[in-house]
mmCIF file of C-alpha atoms in Angstrom:
data_model
loop_
_atom_site.group_PDB
_atom_site.id
_atom_site.type_symbol
_atom_site.label_atom_id
_atom_site.label_comp_id
_atom_site.label_asym_id
_atom_site.label_seq_id
_atom_site.Cartn_x
_atom_site.Cartn_y
_atom_site.Cartn_z
ATOM 1 C CA ASN Y 1 111.734 104.900 102.666
ATOM 2 C CA VAL Y 2 109.041 107.016 101.215
ATOM 3 C CA ALA Y 3 109.451 109.356 98.647
ATOM 4 C CA TRP Y 4 107.190 112.086 98.615
ATOM 5 C CA LEU Y 5 106.225 114.392 95.575
ATOM 6 C CA SER Y 6 107.835 117.102 96.521
ATOM 7 C CA ARG Y 7 106.099 119.222 93.564
ATOM 8 C CA GLY Y 8 102.476 118.456 95.026
ATOM 9 C CA ILE Y 9 100.590 118.886 97.500
ATOM 10 C CA VAL Y 10 102.018 118.831 101.238
ATOM 11 C CA PRO Y 11 100.922 116.037 103.206
ATOM 12 C CA GLY Y 12 97.945 118.308 104.964
ATOM 13 C CA ASP Y 13 97.096 120.602 103.182
ATOM 14 C CA VAL Y 14 94.119 121.329 100.869
ATOM 15 C CA GLY Y 15 94.642 118.512 97.972
ATOM 16 C CA SER Y 16 96.171 115.280 96.977
ATOM 17 C CA ALA Y 17 100.056 114.477 98.259
ATOM 18 C CA VAL Y 18 101.084 111.362 96.975
ATOM 19 C CA ILE Y 19 104.005 109.047 98.518
ATOM 20 C CA ALA Y 20 105.456 106.199 97.063
ATOM 21 C CA GLY Y 21 107.500 103.079 98.402
ATOM 22 C CA HIS Y 22 108.957 99.864 97.428
ATOM 23 C CA THR Y 23 107.794 96.845 98.262
ATOM 24 C CA ASN Y 24 109.451 93.704 98.277
ATOM 25 C CA TRP Y 25 111.778 93.542 95.534
ATOM 26 C CA LYS Y 26 115.104 92.561 96.414
ATOM 27 C CA ASN Y 27 116.118 88.948 97.125
ATOM 28 C CA GLY Y 28 113.131 88.437 99.980
ATOM 29 C CA THR Y 29 114.479 91.975 101.646
ATOM 30 C CA HIS Y 30 111.786 93.695 103.773
ATOM 31 C CA ALA Y 31 110.642 97.463 102.302
ATOM 32 C CA VAL Y 32 108.026 100.266 103.804
ATOM 33 C CA PHE Y 33 105.233 99.329 101.837
ATOM 34 C CA ASP Y 34 104.998 95.461 101.752
ATOM 35 C CA ASN Y 35 101.676 95.397 103.044
ATOM 36 C CA LEU Y 36 100.381 98.179 101.642
ATOM 37 C CA HIS Y 37 97.844 95.822 99.968
ATOM 38 C CA SER Y 38 96.641 94.877 103.381
ATOM 39 C CA LEU Y 39 94.708 98.411 104.239
ATOM 40 C CA VAL Y 40 91.170 97.971 103.566
ATOM 41 C CA VAL Y 41 88.155 100.373 103.760
ATOM 42 C CA GLY Y 42 88.446 102.144 107.274
ATOM 43 C CA ASP Y 43 91.926 101.684 108.058
ATOM 44 C CA THR Y 44 94.254 104.374 109.673
ATOM 45 C CA ILE Y 45 96.889 105.816 108.731
ATOM 46 C CA ASN Y 46 99.443 107.899 110.606
ATOM 47 C CA ILE Y 47 101.820 110.446 109.001
ATOM 48 C CA LEU Y 48 104.660 113.031 111.072
ATOM 49 C CA ASP Y 49 104.096 116.667 109.530
ATOM 50 C CA GLU Y 50 107.465 118.572 109.374
ATOM 51 C CA SER Y 51 106.718 120.109 112.721
ATOM 52 C CA GLY Y 52 106.133 116.772 114.394
ATOM 53 C CA SER Y 53 102.555 116.720 114.853
ATOM 54 C CA VAL Y 54 100.912 113.522 113.892
ATOM 55 C CA ILE Y 55 97.995 113.723 111.043
ATOM 56 C CA SER Y 56 95.390 111.292 110.417
ATOM 57 C CA PHE Y 57 94.189 110.189 107.285
ATOM 58 C CA VAL Y 58 91.813 107.138 106.596
ATOM 59 C CA VAL Y 59 91.714 104.791 103.918
ATOM 60 C CA SER Y 60 88.524 105.424 101.467
ATOM 61 C CA GLY Y 61 89.794 102.898 98.925
ATOM 62 C CA SER Y 62 92.031 101.458 96.723
ATOM 63 C CA ARG Y 63 93.010 100.309 92.381
ATOM 64 C CA VAL Y 64 94.934 98.943 90.774
ATOM 65 C CA TYR Y 65 96.765 100.559 87.358
ATOM 66 C CA GLU Y 66 98.388 99.188 84.573
ATOM 67 C CA ARG Y 67 102.540 100.685 84.800
ATOM 68 C CA ASP Y 68 102.238 103.516 82.307
ATOM 69 C CA ALA Y 69 98.895 104.271 82.530
ATOM 70 C CA LYS Y 70 97.782 107.898 82.941
ATOM 71 C CA VAL Y 71 96.182 108.732 86.647
ATOM 72 C CA PRO Y 72 94.913 112.057 86.633
ATOM 73 C CA GLU Y 73 92.998 111.555 89.816
ATOM 74 C CA VAL Y 74 96.202 109.982 91.779
ATOM 75 C CA PHE Y 75 97.393 113.379 92.235
ATOM 76 C CA THR Y 76 94.384 116.077 91.910
ATOM 77 C CA SER Y 77 91.525 116.008 93.580
ATOM 78 C CA THR Y 78 87.780 117.959 93.048
ATOM 79 C CA GLY Y 79 88.135 118.679 97.037
ATOM 80 C CA GLY Y 80 89.317 118.184 100.369
ATOM 81 C CA THR Y 81 92.830 116.876 102.073
ATOM 82 C CA HIS Y 82 94.264 113.327 100.297
ATOM 83 C CA LEU Y 83 96.682 111.696 101.278
ATOM 84 C CA ASN Y 84 97.063 108.444 98.210
ATOM 85 C CA LEU Y 85 99.836 105.793 98.308
ATOM 86 C CA ILE Y 86 102.027 104.275 95.739
ATOM 87 C CA THR Y 87 103.305 100.777 95.224
ATOM 88 C CA CYS Y 88 104.695 98.147 92.736
ATOM 89 C CA ALA Y 89 102.012 95.141 91.891
ATOM 90 C CA GLY Y 90 101.922 92.404 89.395
ATOM 91 C CA ASP Y 91 103.919 90.457 87.919
ATOM 92 C CA TRP Y 92 107.437 91.302 87.630
ATOM 93 C CA ASP Y 93 109.629 92.347 84.120
ATOM 94 C CA SER Y 94 112.494 91.394 84.491
ATOM 95 C CA LEU Y 95 113.564 93.166 81.321
ATOM 96 C CA LEU Y 96 112.120 96.519 81.923
ATOM 97 C CA GLY Y 97 113.392 95.744 86.086
ATOM 98 C CA THR Y 98 110.368 96.597 87.708
ATOM 99 C CA SER Y 99 106.799 95.599 88.526
ATOM 100 C CA THR Y 100 103.840 95.344 85.520
ATOM 101 C CA ASP Y 101 100.959 97.419 87.871
ATOM 102 C CA ARG Y 102 100.586 99.943 90.191
ATOM 103 C CA LEU Y 103 98.474 99.546 93.718
ATOM 104 C CA VAL Y 104 97.598 103.463 94.720
ATOM 105 C CA VAL Y 105 96.273 103.413 98.461
ATOM 106 C CA PHE Y 106 93.287 106.944 98.158
ATOM 107 C CA THR Y 107 92.638 108.160 102.289
ATOM 108 C CA ASP Y 108 91.308 111.084 103.487
ATOM 109 C CA ILE Y 109 92.016 113.289 106.412
ATOM 110 C CA VAL Y 110 90.568 112.938 109.353
ATOM 111 C CA PRO Y 111 88.950 115.872 110.574
#
């Protein structure tokens, strides 16, 4: 499963919608964003909206941030319709029970 930042933009609306999901995080169990790191510029991502319609986005880039970094560019945009996907990256911090970094894949809606 993934989590949509419900206080933010609805995927497909103008602005930056944000969806987060796990990677392989527990005893080799597969997770929804296991292959997120494999996406490259130009790849297409399709999502279903509430009515069951497909909305397509194209990958425009990706970036790794430190876990606690302030990253307004992930949650806001200066225009356009975007979908940003977030998952864990980096080393596992067993004391905190989380990874050291976050991978963000940035996308733009396909007109």
